[in-house]
Coordinates of C-alpha atoms in Angstrom, one line a residue:
X38 CA 8.1 21.1 -4.6
X39 CA 4.4 20.5 -5.5
X40 CA 3.2 19.7 -9.0
X41 CA -1.0 19.0 -9.5
X42 CA -2.1 15.9 -8.2
X43 CA -3.0 14.9 -12.2
X44 CA 0.8 15.3 -13.2
X45 CA 2.1 12.6 -10.5
X46 CA -0.7 10.1 -11.3
X47 CA 0.5 10.9 -15.1
X48 CA 3.9 10.4 -14.1
X49 CA 3.3 7.2 -12.3
X50 CA 1.1 5.6 -14.9
X51 CA 3.6 6.5 -17.8
X52 CA 6.7 5.7 -16.1
X53 CA 5.3 2.0 -14.5
X54 CA 3.6 0.7 -17.5
X55 CA 6.3 0.8 -20.0
X56 CA 5.8 -2.3 -22.6
X57 CA 9.5 -2.5 -23.5
X58 CA 10.9 -2.5 -19.8
X59 CA 9.7 -5.9 -19.6
X60 CA 12.3 -7.2 -22.6
X61 CA 16.0 -7.3 -21.9
X62 CA 17.9 -4.0 -22.0
X63 CA 21.4 -5.9 -22.4
X64 CA 20.9 -5.0 -26.2
X65 CA 20.8 -1.5 -25.6
X66 CA 23.4 -1.4 -23.4
X67 CA 25.6 -3.6 -26.0
X68 CA 24.7 -1.3 -29.1
X69 CA 25.4 2.1 -27.0
X70 CA 28.4 0.9 -25.5
X71 CA 29.7 0.5 -29.0
X72 CA 28.4 3.3 -30.7
X73 CA 29.8 5.5 -28.0
X74 CA 33.4 4.1 -28.8
X75 CA 32.6 5.1 -32.2
X76 CA 31.8 8.9 -31.5
X77 CA 34.6 9.4 -28.9
X78 CA 37.1 8.4 -32.1
X79 CA 35.6 9.9 -34.7
X80 CA 33.7 12.7 -33.6
X81 CA 35.3 13.5 -30.2
X82 CA 34.2 14.7 -26.6
X83 CA 34.7 18.2 -25.6
X84 CA 36.4 18.4 -21.9
X85 CA 35.2 21.5 -20.1
X86 CA 33.7 22.1 -16.9
X87 CA 30.5 22.7 -17.9
X88 CA 30.2 19.1 -18.8
X89 CA 30.1 18.5 -14.5
X90 CA 27.2 20.9 -14.4
X91 CA 25.6 19.0 -17.4
X92 CA 25.4 16.0 -15.6
X93 CA 24.2 17.5 -12.5
X94 CA 21.1 18.5 -14.6
X95 CA 21.2 15.2 -16.3
X96 CA 21.1 13.4 -12.9
X97 CA 18.8 15.5 -11.3
X98 CA 16.1 14.9 -14.0
X99 CA 16.7 11.4 -14.0
X100 CA 15.8 11.2 -10.9
X101 CA 12.2 12.0 -11.6
X102 CA 12.0 8.3 -13.1
X103 CA 11.0 5.7 -11.3
X104 CA 12.4 2.4 -12.9
X105 CA 15.6 4.4 -14.8
X106 CA 16.6 1.3 -16.6
X107 CA 20.1 2.5 -17.4
X108 CA 22.8 4.3 -15.8
X109 CA 22.6 7.7 -17.8
X110 CA 25.8 9.9 -18.6
X111 CA 26.2 12.9 -20.1
X112 CA 28.9 14.1 -22.8
X113 CA 30.1 17.5 -24.8
X114 CA 30.7 16.5 -28.3
X115 CA 33.6 18.5 -30.1
X116 CA 31.1 19.6 -32.5
X117 CA 30.3 23.3 -33.6
X118 CA 27.0 22.9 -34.9
X119 CA 24.4 23.1 -32.5
X120 CA 23.0 19.7 -31.9
X121 CA 21.5 16.9 -29.1
X122 CA 21.1 13.4 -29.5
X123 CA 20.4 10.1 -27.3
X124 CA 22.0 6.6 -27.8
X125 CA 20.5 3.4 -26.5
X126 CA 21.6 2.6 -22.6
X127 CA 21.6 5.9 -21.5
X128 CA 24.0 8.1 -23.6
X129 CA 23.0 11.6 -24.0
X130 CA 25.2 13.9 -26.3
X131 CA 25.3 18.1 -26.4
X132 CA 27.2 19.5 -28.9
X133 CA 28.9 22.3 -27.6
X134 CA 27.5 24.4 -30.1
X135 CA 24.5 24.2 -28.8
X136 CA 25.3 25.0 -25.5
X137 CA 25.6 28.9 -25.7
X138 CA 22.0 29.0 -27.5
X139 CA 20.7 28.4 -24.1
X140 CA 19.5 31.4 -21.9
X141 CA 18.7 29.3 -18.8
X142 CA 19.3 25.7 -17.1
X143 CA 15.6 25.3 -17.6
X144 CA 15.9 25.3 -21.4
X145 CA 18.8 23.1 -21.1
X146 CA 17.0 20.9 -19.1
X147 CA 13.9 20.9 -21.6
X148 CA 16.5 19.2 -23.9
X149 CA 18.0 17.2 -21.8
X150 CA 14.7 15.7 -20.8
X151 CA 13.8 14.9 -24.4
X152 CA 16.7 13.2 -24.6
X153 CA 16.7 11.4 -21.5
X154 CA 13.2 10.2 -22.8
X155 CA 14.9 9.0 -26.1
X156 CA 16.9 6.5 -24.3
X157 CA 14.5 5.7 -21.8
X158 CA 11.4 4.9 -24.1
X159 CA 13.9 3.0 -26.0
X160 CA 13.3 5.0 -29.0
X161 CA 16.7 4.4 -30.4
X162 CA 15.7 0.4 -30.8
X163 CA 12.1 0.8 -32.1
X164 CA 13.8 3.0 -34.5
X165 CA 16.3 0.0 -35.7
X166 CA 13.7 -2.7 -36.1
X167 CA 12.0 -0.4 -38.5
X168 CA 15.3 0.5 -40.6
X169 CA 15.6 3.9 -39.6
X170 CA 18.1 3.7 -36.9
X171 CA 20.3 6.8 -37.1
X172 CA 22.9 7.1 -39.3
X173 CA 26.0 7.6 -36.7
X174 CA 28.8 7.1 -39.1
X175 CA 28.5 8.0 -43.0
X176 CA 30.6 5.6 -45.2
X177 CA 32.3 7.3 -48.1
X178 CA 32.8 5.2 -51.1
X179 CA 33.6 1.2 -51.0
X180 CA 36.9 1.1 -51.6
X181 CA 37.7 -0.6 -48.2
X182 CA 36.8 -3.7 -49.7
X183 CA 40.0 -3.7 -51.7
X184 CA 42.1 -4.3 -48.6
X185 CA 41.2 -6.2 -45.3
X186 CA 43.9 -4.4 -42.9
X187 CA 41.9 -3.1 -39.7
X188 CA 44.1 -0.1 -39.5
X189 CA 43.4 1.2 -42.9
X190 CA 40.1 0.1 -43.1
X191 CA 39.1 2.4 -40.2
X192 CA 40.9 5.1 -41.4
X193 CA 39.3 4.8 -44.8
X194 CA 35.9 4.4 -42.7
X195 CA 35.9 7.4 -40.8
X196 CA 33.0 9.6 -41.4
X197 CA 33.2 12.5 -43.8
X198 CA 31.1 15.0 -43.0
X199 CA 30.5 15.9 -39.6
X200 CA 27.3 18.4 -39.6
X201 CA 24.3 18.2 -37.7
X202 CA 22.9 15.4 -40.3
X203 CA 25.6 13.3 -39.1
X204 CA 23.2 13.2 -36.0
X205 CA 19.6 12.9 -37.7
X206 CA 17.4 11.2 -35.5
X207 CA 15.1 9.5 -38.1
X208 CA 12.7 8.9 -35.1
X209 CA 9.2 8.6 -35.9
X210 CA 6.9 11.9 -35.2
X211 CA 5.0 10.1 -32.4
X212 CA 8.6 9.1 -30.7
X213 CA 9.1 13.1 -30.9
X214 CA 5.9 13.9 -29.8
X215 CA 6.3 11.4 -27.0
X216 CA 9.7 12.7 -25.8
X217 CA 8.4 16.6 -25.5
X218 CA 5.8 15.4 -23.6
X219 CA 7.3 13.4 -21.0
X220 CA 10.4 15.7 -21.0
X221 CA 8.8 18.5 -20.2
X222 CA 7.0 16.3 -17.2
X223 CA 10.2 14.8 -15.6
X224 CA 11.7 18.6 -16.2
X225 CA 8.5 19.9 -14.2
X226 CA 8.7 17.2 -11.8
X227 CA 11.9 18.2 -10.3
X228 CA 11.3 22.2 -10.8
X229 CA 12.3 23.2 -14.4
X230 CA 9.9 25.5 -16.2
X231 CA 8.3 23.0 -18.8
X232 CA 7.8 25.7 -21.6
X233 CA 11.5 26.7 -21.3
X234 CA 11.6 24.1 -24.1
X235 CA 9.9 26.2 -26.2
X236 CA 11.9 29.1 -25.9
X237 CA 15.0 26.7 -26.7
X238 CA 13.2 25.4 -30.0
X239 CA 12.3 29.0 -31.2
X240 CA 15.7 30.1 -30.9
X241 CA 17.4 26.7 -32.5
X242 CA 14.9 27.5 -35.1
X243 CA 15.9 31.2 -36.1
X244 CA 20.0 29.8 -35.3
X245 CA 19.3 27.6 -38.3
X246 CA 17.0 30.1 -40.6
X247 CA 20.1 32.5 -40.2
X248 CA 22.7 29.7 -40.9
X249 CA 20.8 28.5 -44.1
X250 CA 19.3 32.1 -45.0
X251 CA 16.0 30.5 -45.4
X252 CA 13.2 29.6 -43.6
X253 CA 13.7 25.9 -42.6
X254 CA 11.0 23.5 -43.6
X255 CA 11.5 21.2 -40.5
X256 CA 12.4 22.1 -37.1
X257 CA 16.0 22.1 -35.7
X258 CA 16.2 17.9 -35.9
X259 CA 15.6 17.0 -39.5
X260 CA 12.7 14.5 -38.7
X261 CA 11.4 16.0 -35.7
X262 CA 7.8 18.0 -35.8
X263 CA 7.8 21.3 -37.5
X264 CA 8.2 23.9 -34.5
X265 CA 5.3 25.7 -34.6
X266 CA 3.3 22.3 -34.3
X267 CA 5.7 21.5 -31.3
X268 CA 5.3 24.9 -29.8
X269 CA 1.9 24.5 -29.4
X270 CA 1.8 21.2 -28.5
X271 CA 4.1 21.4 -25.6
X272 CA 1.8 24.4 -24.4
X273 CA -0.7 22.4 -24.7
X274 CA 0.8 19.9 -22.2
X275 CA 2.4 22.1 -19.9
X276 CA -1.2 23.4 -18.9
X277 CA -1.5 20.1 -17.2
X278 CA 1.7 20.6 -15.2
X279 CA 2.2 23.4 -12.4
X280 CA 5.2 24.3 -10.5
X281 CA 5.0 25.7 -7.1
X282 CA 8.7 26.0 -6.7
X283 CA 10.7 26.5 -9.0
X284 CA 14.3 25.0 -8.2
X285 CA 17.0 24.9 -10.6
X286 CA 20.9 24.0 -9.7
X287 CA 21.7 27.8 -10.7
X288 CA 19.2 30.2 -10.5
X289 CA 21.0 33.4 -11.2
X290 CA 21.5 34.1 -15.1
X291 CA 24.8 35.8 -14.8
X292 CA 26.1 32.6 -12.8
X293 CA 24.4 30.5 -15.2
X294 CA 26.3 32.0 -18.6
X295 CA 29.4 32.4 -16.3
X296 CA 29.5 28.3 -16.9
X297 CA 30.0 29.1 -20.4
X298 CA 33.2 30.8 -20.0
X299 CA 36.0 29.3 -21.8
X300 CA 34.3 27.6 -24.3
X301 CA 35.0 27.2 -28.1
X302 CA 31.7 28.5 -30.1
X303 CA 33.6 27.7 -33.7
X304 CA 36.3 25.3 -34.8
X305 CA 38.2 24.4 -31.7
X306 CA 42.1 25.5 -32.8
X307 CA 43.8 22.4 -30.7
X308 CA 42.3 20.3 -33.4
X309 CA 43.5 22.3 -36.1
X310 CA 41.1 24.4 -38.4
X311 CA 39.9 24.8 -42.2
X312 CA 39.9 28.1 -44.4
X313 CA 38.6 26.7 -47.3
X314 CA 40.6 23.9 -48.8
X315 CA 43.4 24.6 -46.2
X316 CA 43.7 22.9 -43.1
X317 CA 46.4 24.5 -40.4
X318 CA 47.2 22.8 -37.2
X319 CA 49.1 25.4 -34.9
X320 CA 50.2 22.8 -32.6
X321 CA 51.7 20.3 -34.6
X322 CA 53.2 23.0 -36.5
X323 CA 51.6 21.8 -40.4
X324 CA 49.6 23.0 -43.4
X325 CA 47.7 20.9 -45.4
X326 CA 46.3 21.8 -48.9
X327 CA 43.5 19.7 -50.5
X328 CA 42.3 19.9 -53.6
X329 CA 39.6 22.9 -54.1
X330 CA 35.6 22.3 -53.9
X331 CA 36.3 18.6 -52.3
X332 CA 34.2 17.8 -49.2
X333 CA 36.1 18.2 -46.0
X334 CA 36.2 16.8 -42.7
X335 CA 38.2 16.9 -39.4
X336 CA 37.8 14.4 -36.1
X337 CA 40.0 13.6 -33.4
X338 CA 41.5 10.5 -35.7
X339 CA 42.2 12.2 -38.9
X340 CA 41.9 15.0 -41.2
X341 CA 40.4 14.3 -44.8
X342 CA 38.6 15.2 -48.0
X343 CA 36.4 13.7 -50.6
X344 CA 35.7 15.0 -54.3
X345 CA 32.0 15.9 -55.1
X346 CA 31.4 12.0 -57.2
X347 CA 33.3 10.6 -54.4
X348 CA 35.5 8.4 -56.7
X349 CA 38.2 9.8 -55.3
X350 CA 39.6 10.9 -51.3
X351 CA 42.4 11.5 -49.3
X352 CA 42.7 10.6 -45.8
X353 CA 45.8 11.7 -42.7
X354 CA 45.8 10.5 -39.1
X355 CA 48.7 11.3 -37.1
X356 CA 50.3 9.5 -33.8
X357 CA 53.4 9.8 -32.2
X358 CA 56.6 8.3 -33.6
X359 CA 57.0 4.8 -32.4
X360 CA 58.6 3.2 -35.3
X361 CA 59.7 3.6 -38.1
X362 CA 57.8 4.1 -41.4
X363 CA 59.0 0.9 -42.9
X364 CA 57.1 -1.2 -39.7
X365 CA 53.7 0.1 -40.6
X366 CA 54.2 -0.7 -44.2
X367 CA 55.4 -4.3 -43.2
X368 CA 52.3 -4.3 -40.9
X369 CA 50.0 -3.5 -43.7
X370 CA 51.4 -5.9 -46.1
X371 CA 51.0 -9.0 -44.0
X372 CA 47.4 -8.2 -44.4
X373 CA 47.0 -7.8 -48.0
X374 CA 45.6 -10.8 -49.8
X375 CA 47.8 -11.0 -52.9
X376 CA 45.3 -13.1 -54.8
X377 CA 43.3 -9.8 -54.8
X378 CA 45.8 -7.3 -54.7
X379 CA 48.8 -6.1 -56.8
X380 CA 51.8 -4.3 -55.3
X381 CA 52.4 -1.3 -57.8
X382 CA 54.9 0.7 -55.5
X383 CA 56.3 -0.7 -52.3
X384 CA 59.9 1.5 -51.4
X385 CA 61.6 3.6 -48.6
X386 CA 62.0 7.3 -49.8
X387 CA 63.2 10.4 -48.3
X388 CA 60.4 13.7 -48.1
X389 CA 62.8 16.9 -47.2
X390 CA 65.3 14.8 -45.3
X391 CA 62.6 12.9 -43.2
X392 CA 62.2 9.0 -43.7
X393 CA 59.2 7.8 -45.1
X394 CA 58.0 4.5 -46.9
X395 CA 55.2 4.7 -49.7
X396 CA 52.8 1.8 -51.0
X397 CA 50.7 1.7 -53.9
X398 CA 48.5 -0.9 -54.9
X399 CA 45.7 -2.1 -57.4
X400 CA 43.1 -4.5 -57.7
X401 CA 43.4 -7.6 -59.8
X402 CA 39.6 -7.5 -60.1
X403 CA 38.8 -6.0 -63.9
X404 CA 35.7 -4.7 -62.4
X405 CA 37.8 -2.9 -59.5
X406 CA 39.8 -0.4 -60.9
X407 CA 41.0 1.4 -57.7
X408 CA 44.2 2.7 -56.9
X409 CA 45.2 3.0 -53.3
X410 CA 48.7 4.8 -52.2
X411 CA 49.5 5.0 -48.7
X412 CA 52.4 6.9 -47.2
X413 CA 54.2 7.0 -43.7
X414 CA 56.4 9.9 -42.6
X415 CA 58.0 10.5 -39.7
X416 CA 58.6 14.2 -39.2
X417 CA 59.5 15.6 -35.8
X418 CA 57.5 13.7 -33.0
X419 CA 55.0 12.4 -35.4
X420 CA 54.1 10.0 -37.8
X421 CA 52.0 10.9 -40.6
X422 CA 49.9 8.6 -42.5
X423 CA 48.0 9.5 -45.5
X424 CA 46.2 7.4 -47.7
X425 CA 45.0 8.4 -51.1
X426 CA 42.3 6.5 -53.4
X427 CA 40.7 6.7 -56.2
X428 CA 39.1 5.4 -59.1
X429 CA 41.8 5.0 -62.1
X430 CA 39.9 7.4 -64.5

């Protein structure tokens, strides 16, 4: 493949003179690894053969960068909303919801190139230094201060909202323009159409408008430049690039679309689904009803809801039966600080003939009027752990 001499010079200059390249990148790797673990636990990775194909495209794009800095890894998120994101250290994510919106490998490559540049140029680290690092987790309430149990903390501190807002990039407009500019550069360098990114962005904008029934004030990502501006900017940069050999991995559109066979478009029933305020899990054989109008959430680790005032919340986690319910209760009680906590209820019980254990606790501090109820229930092959917490009022 040949590209204009100008493009080659541009590529060499930009990728050999990165100001951050001389800095220690171990922090990027550490931060990315920790954040990736949180994403795996709270959002989940969607395993589908398309992930291998996505990795092939990503590796092809990365081959156009001289000093790669990181070992880039590519994942599909268990997320129905269309989105894409990058974490420090080379972790690149596509939601499963964005994949069916692509009409070609070139369009995927355009978005992948954009996210690769975010990681490569360390935009996330720069954003963090400005106090606007991507908000990966949203903490619903502050009740965890009442107890110190890691198990309880992990469940209560799970994010309560899994939408595209979860991955609001918060990058500067300068970072976004740079990611577009260099992203289409590396894409064209390995044989992709740089203008395909425009097609993908326009389609994402239309999907956003249809889902909200109103024209989006901003483009797909919350703080990215508006689609109209991005389109003209990308087109202007693309004029400087010329591909003499179109070289995608899959050239036939029908073959490309066949790669999407078996991909879940909406909610994945394997993790349970919500129908308004009712949660149904076919594989585990249970139904759970939450209060109406509460904000609901579902992840690999928990299902839960919080009321609109965020003064009350209910979570449930499930794991295979390993111990009696009393075992988990005793473990929690070991970690309680009795100087600050008062036990209101602490007993074994039966629920529909199944072994269960319940603990209720409150704070001794007058200013912390919070009650927490914890229930462990062994039913069939599973232990269900429920946590309800809220203001006394």
